[in-house]
Short mmCIF file of N, CA and C in Angstrom, two decimals:
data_model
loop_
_atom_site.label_atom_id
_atom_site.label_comp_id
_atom_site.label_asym_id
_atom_site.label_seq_id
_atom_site.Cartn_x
_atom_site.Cartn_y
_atom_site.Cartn_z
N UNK A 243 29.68 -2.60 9.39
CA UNK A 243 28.32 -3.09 9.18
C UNK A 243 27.42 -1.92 8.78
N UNK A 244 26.60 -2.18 7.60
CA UNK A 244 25.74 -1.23 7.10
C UNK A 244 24.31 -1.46 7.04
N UNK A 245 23.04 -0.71 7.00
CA UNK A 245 22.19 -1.40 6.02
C UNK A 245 22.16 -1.10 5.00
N UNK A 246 21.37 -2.30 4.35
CA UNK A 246 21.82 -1.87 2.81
C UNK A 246 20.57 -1.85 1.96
N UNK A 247 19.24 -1.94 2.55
CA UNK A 247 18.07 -1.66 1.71
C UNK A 247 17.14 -1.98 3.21
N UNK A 248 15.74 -1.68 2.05
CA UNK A 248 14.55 -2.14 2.71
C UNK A 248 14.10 -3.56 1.98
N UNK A 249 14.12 -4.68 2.93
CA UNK A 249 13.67 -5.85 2.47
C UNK A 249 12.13 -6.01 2.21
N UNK A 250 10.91 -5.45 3.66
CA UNK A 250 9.95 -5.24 3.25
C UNK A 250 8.99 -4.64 4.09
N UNK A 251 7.41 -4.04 3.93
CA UNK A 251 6.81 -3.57 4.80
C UNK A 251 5.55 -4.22 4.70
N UNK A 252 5.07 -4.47 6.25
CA UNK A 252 3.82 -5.44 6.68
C UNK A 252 3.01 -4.64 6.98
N UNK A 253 2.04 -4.31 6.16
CA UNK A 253 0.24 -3.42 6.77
C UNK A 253 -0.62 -4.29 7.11
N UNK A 254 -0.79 -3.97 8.75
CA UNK A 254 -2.29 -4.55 9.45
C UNK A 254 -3.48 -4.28 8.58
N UNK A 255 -4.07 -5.24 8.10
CA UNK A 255 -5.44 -4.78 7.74
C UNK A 255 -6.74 -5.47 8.37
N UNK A 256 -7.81 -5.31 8.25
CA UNK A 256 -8.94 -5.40 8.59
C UNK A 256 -9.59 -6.90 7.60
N UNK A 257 -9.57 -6.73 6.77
CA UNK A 257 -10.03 -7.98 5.83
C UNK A 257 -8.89 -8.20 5.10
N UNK A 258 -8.34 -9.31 4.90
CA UNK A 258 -7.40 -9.55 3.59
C UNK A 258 -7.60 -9.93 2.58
N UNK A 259 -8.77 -10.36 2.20
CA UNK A 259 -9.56 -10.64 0.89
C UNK A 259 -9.36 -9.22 0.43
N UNK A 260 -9.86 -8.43 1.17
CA UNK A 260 -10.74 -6.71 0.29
C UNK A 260 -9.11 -5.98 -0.13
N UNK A 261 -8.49 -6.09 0.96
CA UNK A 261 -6.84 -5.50 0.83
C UNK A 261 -5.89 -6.52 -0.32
N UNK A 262 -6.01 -7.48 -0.19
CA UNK A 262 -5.34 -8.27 -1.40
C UNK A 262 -5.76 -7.39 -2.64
N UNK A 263 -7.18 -7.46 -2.67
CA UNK A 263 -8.04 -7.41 -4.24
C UNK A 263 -7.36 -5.81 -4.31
N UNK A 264 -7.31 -4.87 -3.38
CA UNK A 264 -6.86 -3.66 -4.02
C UNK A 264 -5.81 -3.61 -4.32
N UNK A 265 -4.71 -3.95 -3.53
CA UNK A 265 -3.40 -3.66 -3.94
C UNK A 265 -2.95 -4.93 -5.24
N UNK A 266 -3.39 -5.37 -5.59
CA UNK A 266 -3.34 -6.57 -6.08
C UNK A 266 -3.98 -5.90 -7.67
N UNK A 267 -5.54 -5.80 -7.85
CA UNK A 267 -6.05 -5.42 -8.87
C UNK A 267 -6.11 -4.07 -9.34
N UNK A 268 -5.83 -3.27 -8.17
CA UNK A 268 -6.31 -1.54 -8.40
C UNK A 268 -4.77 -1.05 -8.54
N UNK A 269 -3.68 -1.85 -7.45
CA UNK A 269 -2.50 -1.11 -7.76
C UNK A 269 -1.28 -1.94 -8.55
N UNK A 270 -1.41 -3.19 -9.58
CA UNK A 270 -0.93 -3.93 -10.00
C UNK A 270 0.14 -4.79 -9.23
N UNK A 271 -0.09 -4.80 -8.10
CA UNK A 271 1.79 -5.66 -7.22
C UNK A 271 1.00 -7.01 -7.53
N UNK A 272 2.07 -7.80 -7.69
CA UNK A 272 1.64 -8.99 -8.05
C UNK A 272 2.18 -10.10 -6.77
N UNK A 273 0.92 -11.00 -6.36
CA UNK A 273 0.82 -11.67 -4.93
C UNK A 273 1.81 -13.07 -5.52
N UNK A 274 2.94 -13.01 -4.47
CA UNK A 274 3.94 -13.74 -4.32
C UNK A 274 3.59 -14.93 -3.73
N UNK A 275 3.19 -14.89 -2.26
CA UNK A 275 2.94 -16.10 -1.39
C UNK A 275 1.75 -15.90 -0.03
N UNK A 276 0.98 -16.72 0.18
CA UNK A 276 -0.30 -16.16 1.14
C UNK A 276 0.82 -17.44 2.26
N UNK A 277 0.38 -17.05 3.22
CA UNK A 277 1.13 -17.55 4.81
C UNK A 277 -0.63 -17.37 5.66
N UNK A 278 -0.80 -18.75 5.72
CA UNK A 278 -1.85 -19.05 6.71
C UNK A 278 -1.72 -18.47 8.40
N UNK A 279 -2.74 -18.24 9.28
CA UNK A 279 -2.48 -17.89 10.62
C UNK A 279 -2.07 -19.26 10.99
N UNK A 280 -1.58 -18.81 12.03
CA UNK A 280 -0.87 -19.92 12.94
C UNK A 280 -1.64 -20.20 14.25
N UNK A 281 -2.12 -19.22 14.46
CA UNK A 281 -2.76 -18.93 15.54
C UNK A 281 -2.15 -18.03 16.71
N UNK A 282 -0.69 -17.00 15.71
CA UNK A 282 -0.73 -15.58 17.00
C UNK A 282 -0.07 -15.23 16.17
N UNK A 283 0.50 -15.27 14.39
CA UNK A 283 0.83 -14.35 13.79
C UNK A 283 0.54 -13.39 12.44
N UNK A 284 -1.22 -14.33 13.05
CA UNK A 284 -2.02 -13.85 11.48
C UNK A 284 -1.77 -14.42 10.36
N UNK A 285 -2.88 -14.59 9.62
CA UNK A 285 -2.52 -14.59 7.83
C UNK A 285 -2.01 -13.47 7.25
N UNK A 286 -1.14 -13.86 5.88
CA UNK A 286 -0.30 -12.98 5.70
C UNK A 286 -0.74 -13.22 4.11
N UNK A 287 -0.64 -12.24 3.00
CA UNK A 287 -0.18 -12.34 1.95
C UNK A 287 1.01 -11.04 1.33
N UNK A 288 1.78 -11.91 0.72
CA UNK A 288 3.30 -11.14 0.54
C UNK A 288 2.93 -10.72 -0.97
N UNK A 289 3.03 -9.01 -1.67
CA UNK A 289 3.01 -8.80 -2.76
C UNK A 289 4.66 -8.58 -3.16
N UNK A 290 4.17 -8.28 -4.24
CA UNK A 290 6.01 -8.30 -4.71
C UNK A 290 5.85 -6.82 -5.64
N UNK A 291 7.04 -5.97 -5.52
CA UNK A 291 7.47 -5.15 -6.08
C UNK A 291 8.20 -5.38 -7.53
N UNK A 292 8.58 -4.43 -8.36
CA UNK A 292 9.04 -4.86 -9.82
C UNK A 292 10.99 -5.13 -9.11
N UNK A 293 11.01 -4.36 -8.02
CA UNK A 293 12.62 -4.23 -7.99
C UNK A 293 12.98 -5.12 -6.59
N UNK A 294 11.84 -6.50 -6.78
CA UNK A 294 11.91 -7.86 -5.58
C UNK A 294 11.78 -7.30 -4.14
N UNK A 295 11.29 -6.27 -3.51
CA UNK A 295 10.83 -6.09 -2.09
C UNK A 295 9.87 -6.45 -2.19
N UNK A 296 9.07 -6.83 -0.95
CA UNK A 296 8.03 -7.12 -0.62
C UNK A 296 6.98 -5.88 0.22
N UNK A 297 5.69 -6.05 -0.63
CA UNK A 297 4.53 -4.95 0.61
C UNK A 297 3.81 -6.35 1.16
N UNK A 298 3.82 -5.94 2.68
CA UNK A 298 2.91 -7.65 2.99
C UNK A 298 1.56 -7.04 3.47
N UNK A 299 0.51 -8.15 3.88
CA UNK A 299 -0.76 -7.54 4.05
C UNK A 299 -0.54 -8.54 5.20
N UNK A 300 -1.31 -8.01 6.48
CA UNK A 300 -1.50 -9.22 7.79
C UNK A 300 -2.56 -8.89 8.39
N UNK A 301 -3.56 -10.04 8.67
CA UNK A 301 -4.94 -10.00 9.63
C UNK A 301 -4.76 -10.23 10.58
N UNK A 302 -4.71 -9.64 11.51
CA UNK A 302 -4.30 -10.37 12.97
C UNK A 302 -6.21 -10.47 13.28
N UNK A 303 -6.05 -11.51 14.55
CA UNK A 303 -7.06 -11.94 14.67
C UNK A 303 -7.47 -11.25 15.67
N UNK A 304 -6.79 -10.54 16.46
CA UNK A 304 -7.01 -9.63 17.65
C UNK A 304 -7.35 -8.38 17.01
N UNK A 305 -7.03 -8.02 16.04
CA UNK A 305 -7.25 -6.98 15.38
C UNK A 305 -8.74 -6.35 15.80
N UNK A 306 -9.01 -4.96 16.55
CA UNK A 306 -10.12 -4.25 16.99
C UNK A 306 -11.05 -3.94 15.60
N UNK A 307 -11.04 -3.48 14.36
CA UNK A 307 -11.55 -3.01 13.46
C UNK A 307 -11.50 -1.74 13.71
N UNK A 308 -10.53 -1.10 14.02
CA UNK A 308 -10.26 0.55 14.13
C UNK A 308 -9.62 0.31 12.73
N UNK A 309 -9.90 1.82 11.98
CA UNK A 309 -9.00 2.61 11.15
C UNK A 309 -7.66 2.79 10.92
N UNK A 310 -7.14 2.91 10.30
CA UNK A 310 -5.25 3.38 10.22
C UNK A 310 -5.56 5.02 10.38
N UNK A 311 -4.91 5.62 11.31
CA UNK A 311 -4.86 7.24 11.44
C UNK A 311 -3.22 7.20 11.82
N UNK A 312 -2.52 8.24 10.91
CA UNK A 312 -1.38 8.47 10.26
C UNK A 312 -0.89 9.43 12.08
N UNK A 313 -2.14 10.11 12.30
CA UNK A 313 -1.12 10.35 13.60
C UNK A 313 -1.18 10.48 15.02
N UNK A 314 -0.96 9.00 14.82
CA UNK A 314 -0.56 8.18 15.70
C UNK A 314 0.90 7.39 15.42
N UNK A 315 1.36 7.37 16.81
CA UNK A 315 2.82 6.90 16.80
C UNK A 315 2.76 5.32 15.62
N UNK A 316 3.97 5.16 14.87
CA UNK A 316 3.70 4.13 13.85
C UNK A 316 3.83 5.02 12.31
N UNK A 317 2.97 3.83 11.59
CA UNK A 317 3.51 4.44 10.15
C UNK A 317 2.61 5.62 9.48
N UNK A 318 3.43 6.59 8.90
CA UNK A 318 2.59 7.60 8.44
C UNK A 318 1.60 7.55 7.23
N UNK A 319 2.93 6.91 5.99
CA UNK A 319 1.81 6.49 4.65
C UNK A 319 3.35 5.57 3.84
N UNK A 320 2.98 5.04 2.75
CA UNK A 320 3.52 4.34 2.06
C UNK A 320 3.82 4.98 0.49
N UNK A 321 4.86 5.40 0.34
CA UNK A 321 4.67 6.14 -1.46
C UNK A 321 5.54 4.81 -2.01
N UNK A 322 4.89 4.72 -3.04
CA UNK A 322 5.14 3.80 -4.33
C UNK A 322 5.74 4.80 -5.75
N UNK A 323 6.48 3.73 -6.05
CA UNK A 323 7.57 4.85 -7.18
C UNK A 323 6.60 4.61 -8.62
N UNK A 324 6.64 5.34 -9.07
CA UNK A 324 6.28 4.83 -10.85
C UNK A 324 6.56 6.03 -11.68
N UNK A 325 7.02 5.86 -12.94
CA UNK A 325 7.41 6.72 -13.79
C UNK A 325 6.71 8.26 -13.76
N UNK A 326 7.35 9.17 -13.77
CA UNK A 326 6.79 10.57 -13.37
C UNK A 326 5.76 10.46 -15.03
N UNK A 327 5.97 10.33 -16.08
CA UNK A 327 5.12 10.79 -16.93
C UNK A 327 3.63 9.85 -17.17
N UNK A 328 3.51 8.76 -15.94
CA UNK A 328 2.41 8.10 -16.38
C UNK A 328 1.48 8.44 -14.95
N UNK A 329 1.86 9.64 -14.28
CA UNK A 329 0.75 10.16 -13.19
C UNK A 329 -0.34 10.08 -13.70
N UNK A 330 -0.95 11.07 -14.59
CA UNK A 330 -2.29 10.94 -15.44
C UNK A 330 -2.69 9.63 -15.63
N UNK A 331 -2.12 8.61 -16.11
CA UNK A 331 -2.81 7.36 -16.26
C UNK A 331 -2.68 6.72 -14.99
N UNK A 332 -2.34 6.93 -13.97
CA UNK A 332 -2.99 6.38 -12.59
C UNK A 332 -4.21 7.15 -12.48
N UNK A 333 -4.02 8.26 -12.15
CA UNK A 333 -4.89 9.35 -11.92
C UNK A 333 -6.54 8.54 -12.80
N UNK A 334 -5.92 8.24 -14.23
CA UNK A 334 -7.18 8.01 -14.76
C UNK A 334 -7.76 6.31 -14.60
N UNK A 335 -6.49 5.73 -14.42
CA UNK A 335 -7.29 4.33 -13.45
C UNK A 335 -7.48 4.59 -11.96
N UNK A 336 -7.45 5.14 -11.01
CA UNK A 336 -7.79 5.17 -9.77
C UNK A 336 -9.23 5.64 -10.10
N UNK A 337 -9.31 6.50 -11.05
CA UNK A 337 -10.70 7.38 -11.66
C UNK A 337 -11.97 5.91 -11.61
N UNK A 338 -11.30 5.11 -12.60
CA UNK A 338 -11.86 3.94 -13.40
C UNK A 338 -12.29 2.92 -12.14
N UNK A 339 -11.41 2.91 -11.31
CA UNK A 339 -11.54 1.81 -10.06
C UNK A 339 -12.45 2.10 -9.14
N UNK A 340 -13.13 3.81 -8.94
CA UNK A 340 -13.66 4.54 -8.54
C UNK A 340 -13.30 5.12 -6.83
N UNK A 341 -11.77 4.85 -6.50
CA UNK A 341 -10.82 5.06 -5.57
C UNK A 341 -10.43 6.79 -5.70
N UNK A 342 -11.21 7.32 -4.68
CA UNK A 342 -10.68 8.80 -3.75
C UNK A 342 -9.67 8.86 -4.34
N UNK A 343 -8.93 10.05 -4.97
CA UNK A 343 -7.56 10.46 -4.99
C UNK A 343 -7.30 11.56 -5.40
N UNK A 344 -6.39 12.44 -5.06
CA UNK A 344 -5.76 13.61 -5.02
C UNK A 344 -5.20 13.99 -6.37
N UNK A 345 -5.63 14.87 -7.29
CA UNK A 345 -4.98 15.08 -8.26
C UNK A 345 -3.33 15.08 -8.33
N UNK A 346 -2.80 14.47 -9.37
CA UNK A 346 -1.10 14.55 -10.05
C UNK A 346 -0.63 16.49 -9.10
N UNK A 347 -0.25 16.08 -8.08
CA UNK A 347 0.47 17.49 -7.38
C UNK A 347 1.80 17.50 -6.86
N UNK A 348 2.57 19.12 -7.10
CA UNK A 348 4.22 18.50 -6.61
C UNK A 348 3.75 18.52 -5.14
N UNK A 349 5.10 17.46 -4.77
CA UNK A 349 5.08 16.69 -3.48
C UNK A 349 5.63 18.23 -2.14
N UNK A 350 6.34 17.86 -1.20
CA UNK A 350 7.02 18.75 -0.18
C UNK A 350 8.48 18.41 -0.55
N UNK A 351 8.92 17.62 -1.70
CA UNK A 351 10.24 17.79 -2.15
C UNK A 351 10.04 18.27 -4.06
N UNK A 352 9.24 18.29 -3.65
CA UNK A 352 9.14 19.29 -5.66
C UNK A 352 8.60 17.86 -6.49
N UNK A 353 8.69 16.83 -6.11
CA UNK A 353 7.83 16.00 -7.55
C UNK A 353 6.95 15.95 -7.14
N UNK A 354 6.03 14.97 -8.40
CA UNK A 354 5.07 15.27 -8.35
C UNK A 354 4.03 13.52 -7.83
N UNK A 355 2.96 13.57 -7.49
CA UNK A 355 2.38 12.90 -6.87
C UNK A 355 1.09 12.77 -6.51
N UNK A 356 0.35 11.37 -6.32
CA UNK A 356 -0.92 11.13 -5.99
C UNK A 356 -0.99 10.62 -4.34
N UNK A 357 -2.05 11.13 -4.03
CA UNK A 357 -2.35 10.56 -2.59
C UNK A 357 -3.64 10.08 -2.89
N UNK A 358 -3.79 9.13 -1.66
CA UNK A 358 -4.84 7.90 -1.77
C UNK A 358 -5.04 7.07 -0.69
N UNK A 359 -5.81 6.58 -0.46
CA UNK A 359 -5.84 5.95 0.84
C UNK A 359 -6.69 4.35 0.05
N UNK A 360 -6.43 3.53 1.02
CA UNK A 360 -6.21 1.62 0.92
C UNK A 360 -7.78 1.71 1.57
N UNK A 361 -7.82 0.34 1.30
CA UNK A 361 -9.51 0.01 1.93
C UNK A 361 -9.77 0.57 3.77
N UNK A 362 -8.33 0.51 4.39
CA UNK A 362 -8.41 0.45 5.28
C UNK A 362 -7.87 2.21 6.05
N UNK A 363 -8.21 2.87 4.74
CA UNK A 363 -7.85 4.08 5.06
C UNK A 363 -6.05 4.39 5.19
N UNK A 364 -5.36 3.62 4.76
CA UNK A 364 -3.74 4.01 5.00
C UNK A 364 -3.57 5.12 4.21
N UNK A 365 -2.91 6.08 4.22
CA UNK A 365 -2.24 6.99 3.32
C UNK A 365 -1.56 6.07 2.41
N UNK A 366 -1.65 6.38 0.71
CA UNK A 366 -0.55 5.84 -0.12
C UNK A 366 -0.55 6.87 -0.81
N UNK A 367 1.05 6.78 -1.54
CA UNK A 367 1.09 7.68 -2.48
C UNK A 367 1.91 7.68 -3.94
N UNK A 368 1.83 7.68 -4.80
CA UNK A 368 2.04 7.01 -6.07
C UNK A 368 2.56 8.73 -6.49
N UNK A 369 4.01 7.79 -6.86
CA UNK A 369 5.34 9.07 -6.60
C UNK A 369 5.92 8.87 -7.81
#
């Protein structure tokens, strides 16, 4: 018995309207399926990747309105793959979207990369 991929990853957010519209309009994933609360597992909307994983977005209703801070036990940040020669044209739509971001820099394994943070402050990074 092995594993054999990552099927998908669920970010708590704070609003899911505002988090849809970014990852959705600012980072192109295109929204698969919205999953209503139930009443203890949150609304959900599922984006879809080009290579069929899923990034999900979830409101829990208990949710405090604290921040995402990377360190703290849990997830650190999320890097997203995209062609090394079209950094600059993120770089220059994150510019356009008017979204914080870290100039095209090599990473702590030698490529190269953007950092950025989600409405809700997550680390992302466009690799």
């Amino acid at each position: 018995m092995k594993v054999t991929g990552l099927h998908h990853v669920l970010l708590t957010v704070r609003d899911l309207e505002r988090s849809t519209a970014f990852y959705t309009e600012v980072l192109g994933l295109r929204k698969v399926k919205e999953i209503p609360d139930n009443g203890t597992a949150g609304a959900k909307v599922l984006c879809g990747l080009p290579d069929g994983r899923l990034l999900g977005l979830v409101q829990h209703r208990a949710n405090g309105g604290g921040v995402f801070d990377e360190f703290r036990t849990g997830l650190d940040h999320v890097a997203l793959t995209v062609p090394a020669d079209e950094l600059d044209l993120w770089s220059r739509r994150l510019d356009d979207a008017g979204i914080d971001h870290s100039p095209p820099a090599p990473s702590a394994f030698g490529d190269p990369l953007i950092v950025l943070r989600d409405p809700d402050e997550i680390q992302l990074q466009i690799y």
